[in-house]
Amino acid sequence: METLLEQQRRYHEERERLMDSMVKETLLKKPSSSSSRDQINSDHRMKTLLDRYMDDTVALLDLYEDKDGMRKEEVAALSGPNEFVEFYNRLKLIKDFHKTHPNEISVPMSMEFDELAKSRENPGSDDAVMGDFSDEEGYGRYLDLHECYDRYVNLKAMPKVDYLAYLSTFDQLFDVPKERKNYDYRRYLEMLLDYLQGYSARVKPLLDLADEMDNVRLEFLVKWEAGQFPGWPKETSGALAHTGAHLDLSAFSSAEELASLGLDRLKSALLALGLKCGGTLEERAHRLFNTKGKRLDELGPSLFAKSKPGKMGKSTRDAEKQRDVAQLEAQLYRLAEILGEQRAATKENVTRKQARAQGEVDEEEEVVSEDSDDDDDDDIPYNPKNLPLGWDGKPIPYWLYKLHGLNISYNCEICGNHVYKGPKAFQRHFAEWRHAHGMRCLGIPNTAHFANVTKIEDAISLWDKIKMSKASERWRPEQEEEYEDSHGNVVTKKIYEDLKRQGLL
């Protein structure tokens, strides 16, 4: 139904309204006593507006690029020689649409943004829940790392610490030896990263996590190549150290000293490097001594042994795995830095809970047990005055019963003599189905004129008066229609017809 130009106009209008809403959201002065809940809801509203703005911009850009040429054809049809024909054709389409859909309701775009403005001006409403948080997280105030802590304490060869100590040390991964960073350790890191990324997206929706992680990866690659990443030092004592061999060439000053180690020791060192291990003792010693202080890529290709098909270097695969684990650690360091405020608040909350006296805990447990015993004994509550039941299944207090006027009964004859308790229920029933059905049976519309009318006789008499007043206001052509004669005199229709019959005109 919409034309391309109308779509462009709508996208432009929506972008302007979104920009105005984002400006008002940014300039909204939050009180000093506002909680983190209000800030998180404000960030989520801003994120929603920003995403819609970007979607509209992309759609608008596609329309302006006009890859299929439809926009150009539409502009040519409107500005061509037959613009009036095009206008009436479109007018006919609009009329046909409304004939086909006579009850179609067009909701203006301003209503949606008015509702958004109300939610912005009333941030403390109970239903303003923009983020999905657990009870332990306290709507973005604390971290909930209990599942990650359980996974951590079940790792082999890891120190057993309590939850409070874990909150302080979960990002100190550089203290963990490389030998313990196995497959289970990597799974634990992935689980911890998944939670921290999800929590960051919920508590800080305006933060571009993808951009942060890209920057972390670039910084990590630089530090990894330089051997400066914490917990992963780079071996710099020669080619043998790069591949994990145990023979240190820095203690040897010549090939003759290496020859004193024997054939078998030199062969194992050459095999660790992937070099040729054949030849005499002197040849092996010279070949191995030539690798001192050099990297593997600096050695000539003739020194390497021919690799067997289908066999990859185990050291290369291990190096890639270690780099992947170290990259996960780098991401964890960055997320721990971003969530430093929530982390400190979590430690304070856990400390406060642990500092509670044992007597307070026992007292709470006794209160809970007493309440459960009372509930078991009071299956049928004592209610001699027939008071309404509250949320706990017990009668509400009598003073509250009188405060809401529930002791006052209202009878409505239109509703079939139904009795309503309290003024609130009585006023609300005029817009409910029972009263509307009674008015429909009487042939009377349920409008605001009949508010507080409960008698059938009163409703009928009021309807008769309304019909009489509407009849008096209705336009009567025989009295109000005017005619003008040839002399310019203005008279009513009846007088004009009398004069015409008499031939006086």
PDB file of C-alpha atoms in Angstrom, residues 207-359:
ATOM      1  CA  LEU A 207      28.844  -0.664  25.747  1.00  0.00           C
ATOM      2  CA  ASP A 208      30.071  -2.051  22.424  1.00  0.00           C
ATOM      3  CA  LEU A 209      31.370  -5.430  23.582  1.00  0.00           C
ATOM      4  CA  ALA A 210      32.337  -6.527  20.083  1.00  0.00           C
ATOM      5  CA  ASP A 211      34.558  -3.471  19.643  1.00  0.00           C
ATOM      6  CA  GLU A 212      36.075  -4.005  23.099  1.00  0.00           C
ATOM      7  CA  MET A 213      36.880  -7.621  22.326  1.00  0.00           C
ATOM      8  CA  ASP A 214      38.444  -6.652  18.979  1.00  0.00           C
ATOM      9  CA  ASN A 215      40.733  -4.191  20.737  1.00  0.00           C
ATOM     10  CA  VAL A 216      41.618  -6.851  23.296  1.00  0.00           C
ATOM     11  CA  ARG A 217      42.555  -9.299  20.532  1.00  0.00           C
ATOM     12  CA  LEU A 218      44.808  -6.756  18.812  1.00  0.00           C
ATOM     13  CA  GLU A 219      46.577  -5.865  22.060  1.00  0.00           C
ATOM     14  CA  PHE A 220      46.902  -9.542  22.914  1.00  0.00           C
ATOM     15  CA  LEU A 221      48.557 -10.424  19.596  1.00  0.00           C
ATOM     16  CA  VAL A 222      51.137  -7.685  20.082  1.00  0.00           C
ATOM     17  CA  LYS A 223      51.956  -8.828  23.624  1.00  0.00           C
ATOM     18  CA  TRP A 224      51.944 -12.502  22.614  1.00  0.00           C
ATOM     19  CA  GLU A 225      54.440 -11.991  19.821  1.00  0.00           C
ATOM     20  CA  ALA A 226      56.645  -9.963  22.132  1.00  0.00           C
ATOM     21  CA  GLY A 227      56.364 -12.558  24.915  1.00  0.00           C
ATOM     22  CA  GLN A 228      54.971  -9.969  27.377  1.00  0.00           C
ATOM     23  CA  PHE A 229      51.555 -11.467  28.093  1.00  0.00           C
ATOM     24  CA  PRO A 230      51.125 -12.218  31.840  1.00  0.00           C
ATOM     25  CA  GLY A 231      51.469 -15.885  32.709  1.00  0.00           C
ATOM     26  CA  TRP A 232      52.858 -16.871  29.301  1.00  0.00           C
ATOM     27  CA  PRO A 233      56.564 -15.876  29.128  1.00  0.00           C
ATOM     28  CA  LYS A 234      58.395 -16.344  25.855  1.00  0.00           C
ATOM     29  CA  GLU A 235      61.433 -18.647  25.796  1.00  0.00           C
ATOM     30  CA  THR A 236      64.484 -16.832  24.386  1.00  0.00           C
ATOM     31  CA  SER A 237      67.406 -19.247  24.876  1.00  0.00           C
ATOM     32  CA  GLY A 238      67.649 -20.513  21.292  1.00  0.00           C
ATOM     33  CA  ALA A 239      65.742 -22.664  18.869  1.00  0.00           C
ATOM     34  CA  LEU A 240      65.658 -25.622  21.232  1.00  0.00           C
ATOM     35  CA  ALA A 241      63.881 -23.588  23.903  1.00  0.00           C
ATOM     36  CA  HIS A 242      61.257 -22.491  21.389  1.00  0.00           C
ATOM     37  CA  THR A 243      60.193 -26.073  20.800  1.00  0.00           C
ATOM     38  CA  GLY A 244      60.393 -27.192  24.428  1.00  0.00           C
ATOM     39  CA  ALA A 245      63.673 -29.194  24.211  1.00  0.00           C
ATOM     40  CA  HIS A 246      65.630 -29.597  27.417  1.00  0.00           C
ATOM     41  CA  LEU A 247      69.116 -29.047  26.023  1.00  0.00           C
ATOM     42  CA  ASP A 248      70.441 -25.550  26.716  1.00  0.00           C
ATOM     43  CA  LEU A 249      73.090 -24.506  24.153  1.00  0.00           C
ATOM     44  CA  SER A 250      74.143 -21.435  26.121  1.00  0.00           C
ATOM     45  CA  ALA A 251      76.453 -23.634  28.226  1.00  0.00           C
ATOM     46  CA  PHE A 252      78.410 -24.782  25.123  1.00  0.00           C
ATOM     47  CA  SER A 253      80.926 -22.595  23.303  1.00  0.00           C
ATOM     48  CA  SER A 254      81.902 -24.976  20.470  1.00  0.00           C
ATOM     49  CA  ALA A 255      80.729 -28.037  18.568  1.00  0.00           C
ATOM     50  CA  GLU A 256      83.480 -30.123  20.166  1.00  0.00           C
ATOM     51  CA  GLU A 257      81.943 -29.589  23.592  1.00  0.00           C
ATOM     52  CA  LEU A 258      78.577 -30.771  22.210  1.00  0.00           C
ATOM     53  CA  ALA A 259      80.229 -33.902  20.797  1.00  0.00           C
ATOM     54  CA  SER A 260      81.122 -34.948  24.328  1.00  0.00           C
ATOM     55  CA  LEU A 261      77.400 -35.604  25.004  1.00  0.00           C
ATOM     56  CA  GLY A 262      77.330 -38.650  22.733  1.00  0.00           C
ATOM     57  CA  LEU A 263      75.337 -39.771  19.701  1.00  0.00           C
ATOM     58  CA  ASP A 264      72.077 -40.573  21.484  1.00  0.00           C
ATOM     59  CA  ARG A 265      71.793 -37.216  23.280  1.00  0.00           C
ATOM     60  CA  LEU A 266      72.509 -35.257  20.110  1.00  0.00           C
ATOM     61  CA  LYS A 267      70.007 -37.358  18.160  1.00  0.00           C
ATOM     62  CA  SER A 268      67.193 -36.666  20.663  1.00  0.00           C
ATOM     63  CA  ALA A 269      67.938 -32.930  20.548  1.00  0.00           C
ATOM     64  CA  LEU A 270      67.888 -32.909  16.725  1.00  0.00           C
ATOM     65  CA  LEU A 271      64.641 -34.898  16.657  1.00  0.00           C
ATOM     66  CA  ALA A 272      63.008 -32.388  19.009  1.00  0.00           C
ATOM     67  CA  LEU A 273      63.849 -29.664  16.491  1.00  0.00           C
ATOM     68  CA  GLY A 274      62.695 -31.669  13.504  1.00  0.00           C
ATOM     69  CA  LEU A 275      66.201 -31.598  12.000  1.00  0.00           C
ATOM     70  CA  LYS A 276      68.106 -34.385  10.320  1.00  0.00           C
ATOM     71  CA  CYS A 277      69.600 -36.660  12.992  1.00  0.00           C
ATOM     72  CA  GLY A 278      71.872 -38.874  10.861  1.00  0.00           C
ATOM     73  CA  GLY A 279      75.595 -38.684  10.229  1.00  0.00           C
ATOM     74  CA  THR A 280      78.676 -38.984  12.375  1.00  0.00           C
ATOM     75  CA  LEU A 281      79.133 -37.545  15.834  1.00  0.00           C
ATOM     76  CA  GLU A 282      80.957 -34.452  14.529  1.00  0.00           C
ATOM     77  CA  GLU A 283      78.277 -33.778  11.875  1.00  0.00           C
ATOM     78  CA  ARG A 284      75.489 -33.961  14.425  1.00  0.00           C
ATOM     79  CA  ALA A 285      77.389 -31.677  16.791  1.00  0.00           C
ATOM     80  CA  HIS A 286      78.026 -29.052  14.068  1.00  0.00           C
ATOM     81  CA  ARG A 287      74.393 -29.255  12.876  1.00  0.00           C
ATOM     82  CA  LEU A 288      73.059 -28.731  16.379  1.00  0.00           C
ATOM     83  CA  PHE A 289      75.543 -25.970  17.281  1.00  0.00           C
ATOM     84  CA  ASN A 290      74.480 -23.982  14.199  1.00  0.00           C
ATOM     85  CA  THR A 291      71.009 -23.549  15.762  1.00  0.00           C
ATOM     86  CA  LYS A 292      72.342 -21.671  18.782  1.00  0.00           C
ATOM     87  CA  GLY A 293      70.639 -18.288  19.195  1.00  0.00           C
ATOM     88  CA  LYS A 294      68.504 -18.749  16.060  1.00  0.00           C
ATOM     89  CA  ARG A 295      64.792 -19.264  15.445  1.00  0.00           C
ATOM     90  CA  LEU A 296      63.469 -22.165  13.420  1.00  0.00           C
ATOM     91  CA  ASP A 297      62.474 -19.928  10.517  1.00  0.00           C
ATOM     92  CA  GLU A 298      66.060 -18.653  10.261  1.00  0.00           C
ATOM     93  CA  LEU A 299      67.453 -22.130   9.616  1.00  0.00           C
ATOM     94  CA  GLY A 300      68.047 -23.434   6.106  1.00  0.00           C
ATOM     95  CA  PRO A 301      65.502 -25.868   4.646  1.00  0.00           C
ATOM     96  CA  SER A 302      68.246 -28.428   3.973  1.00  0.00           C
ATOM     97  CA  LEU A 303      68.730 -28.959   7.716  1.00  0.00           C
ATOM     98  CA  PHE A 304      65.156 -30.155   8.308  1.00  0.00           C
ATOM     99  CA  ALA A 305      64.088 -33.763   7.988  1.00  0.00           C
ATOM    100  CA  LYS A 306      61.373 -34.652   5.503  1.00  0.00           C
ATOM    101  CA  SER A 307      57.978 -34.735   7.244  1.00  0.00           C
ATOM    102  CA  LYS A 308      55.830 -37.794   6.900  1.00  0.00           C
ATOM    103  CA  PRO A 309      52.455 -37.325   5.141  1.00  0.00           C
ATOM    104  CA  GLY A 310      49.488 -36.776   7.499  1.00  0.00           C
ATOM    105  CA  LYS A 311      51.681 -35.930  10.516  1.00  0.00           C
ATOM    106  CA  MET A 312      51.517 -32.416  11.907  1.00  0.00           C
ATOM    107  CA  GLY A 313      54.016 -30.980  14.300  1.00  0.00           C
ATOM    108  CA  LYS A 314      52.684 -31.536  17.792  1.00  0.00           C
ATOM    109  CA  SER A 315      54.471 -28.466  19.055  1.00  0.00           C
ATOM    110  CA  THR A 316      52.636 -26.259  16.536  1.00  0.00           C
ATOM    111  CA  ARG A 317      49.244 -27.553  17.636  1.00  0.00           C
ATOM    112  CA  ASP A 318      50.135 -27.092  21.285  1.00  0.00           C
ATOM    113  CA  ALA A 319      51.279 -23.531  20.613  1.00  0.00           C
ATOM    114  CA  GLU A 320      47.971 -22.719  18.917  1.00  0.00           C
ATOM    115  CA  LYS A 321      46.001 -24.167  21.813  1.00  0.00           C
ATOM    116  CA  GLN A 322      48.039 -22.190  24.303  1.00  0.00           C
ATOM    117  CA  ARG A 323      47.502 -19.006  22.313  1.00  0.00           C
ATOM    118  CA  ASP A 324      43.719 -19.582  22.252  1.00  0.00           C
ATOM    119  CA  VAL A 325      43.639 -20.101  26.024  1.00  0.00           C
ATOM    120  CA  ALA A 326      45.747 -16.994  26.581  1.00  0.00           C
ATOM    121  CA  GLN A 327      43.378 -15.001  24.359  1.00  0.00           C
ATOM    122  CA  LEU A 328      40.441 -16.097  26.501  1.00  0.00           C
ATOM    123  CA  GLU A 329      42.350 -14.928  29.550  1.00  0.00           C
ATOM    124  CA  ALA A 330      42.931 -11.532  27.928  1.00  0.00           C
ATOM    125  CA  GLN A 331      39.205 -11.133  27.335  1.00  0.00           C
ATOM    126  CA  LEU A 332      38.516 -12.098  30.937  1.00  0.00           C
ATOM    127  CA  TYR A 333      40.961  -9.457  32.212  1.00  0.00           C
ATOM    128  CA  ARG A 334      39.135  -6.777  30.218  1.00  0.00           C
ATOM    129  CA  LEU A 335      35.659  -7.830  31.396  1.00  0.00           C
ATOM    130  CA  ALA A 336      36.823  -7.932  35.016  1.00  0.00           C
ATOM    131  CA  GLU A 337      38.079  -4.365  34.588  1.00  0.00           C
ATOM    132  CA  ILE A 338      34.745  -3.226  33.097  1.00  0.00           C
ATOM    133  CA  LEU A 339      32.728  -4.808  35.931  1.00  0.00           C
ATOM    134  CA  GLY A 340      35.000  -3.605  38.727  1.00  0.00           C
ATOM    135  CA  GLU A 341      32.232  -1.621  40.444  1.00  0.00           C
ATOM    136  CA  GLN A 342      29.801  -4.541  40.507  1.00  0.00           C
ATOM    137  CA  ARG A 343      32.568  -6.849  41.655  1.00  0.00           C
ATOM    138  CA  ALA A 344      33.391  -4.657  44.663  1.00  0.00           C
ATOM    139  CA  ALA A 345      29.709  -4.369  45.567  1.00  0.00           C
ATOM    140  CA  THR A 346      29.369  -8.159  45.350  1.00  0.00           C
ATOM    141  CA  LYS A 347      32.243  -8.706  47.778  1.00  0.00           C
ATOM    142  CA  GLU A 348      30.691  -6.246  50.226  1.00  0.00           C
ATOM    143  CA  ASN A 349      27.323  -7.977  49.944  1.00  0.00           C
ATOM    144  CA  VAL A 350      28.807 -11.445  50.524  1.00  0.00           C
ATOM    145  CA  THR A 351      30.836 -10.155  53.479  1.00  0.00           C
ATOM    146  CA  ARG A 352      27.728  -8.578  54.998  1.00  0.00           C
ATOM    147  CA  LYS A 353      25.806 -11.829  54.676  1.00  0.00           C
ATOM    148  CA  GLN A 354      28.603 -13.868  56.218  1.00  0.00           C
ATOM    149  CA  ALA A 355      28.955 -11.401  59.109  1.00  0.00           C
ATOM    150  CA  ARG A 356      25.419 -12.004  60.320  1.00  0.00           C
ATOM    151  CA  ALA A 357      25.251 -13.698  63.689  1.00  0.00           C
ATOM    152  CA  GLN A 358      24.223 -17.302  63.856  1.00  0.00           C
ATOM    153  CA  GLY A 359      21.430 -16.348  66.274  1.00  0.00           C
TER     154      GLY A 359
END
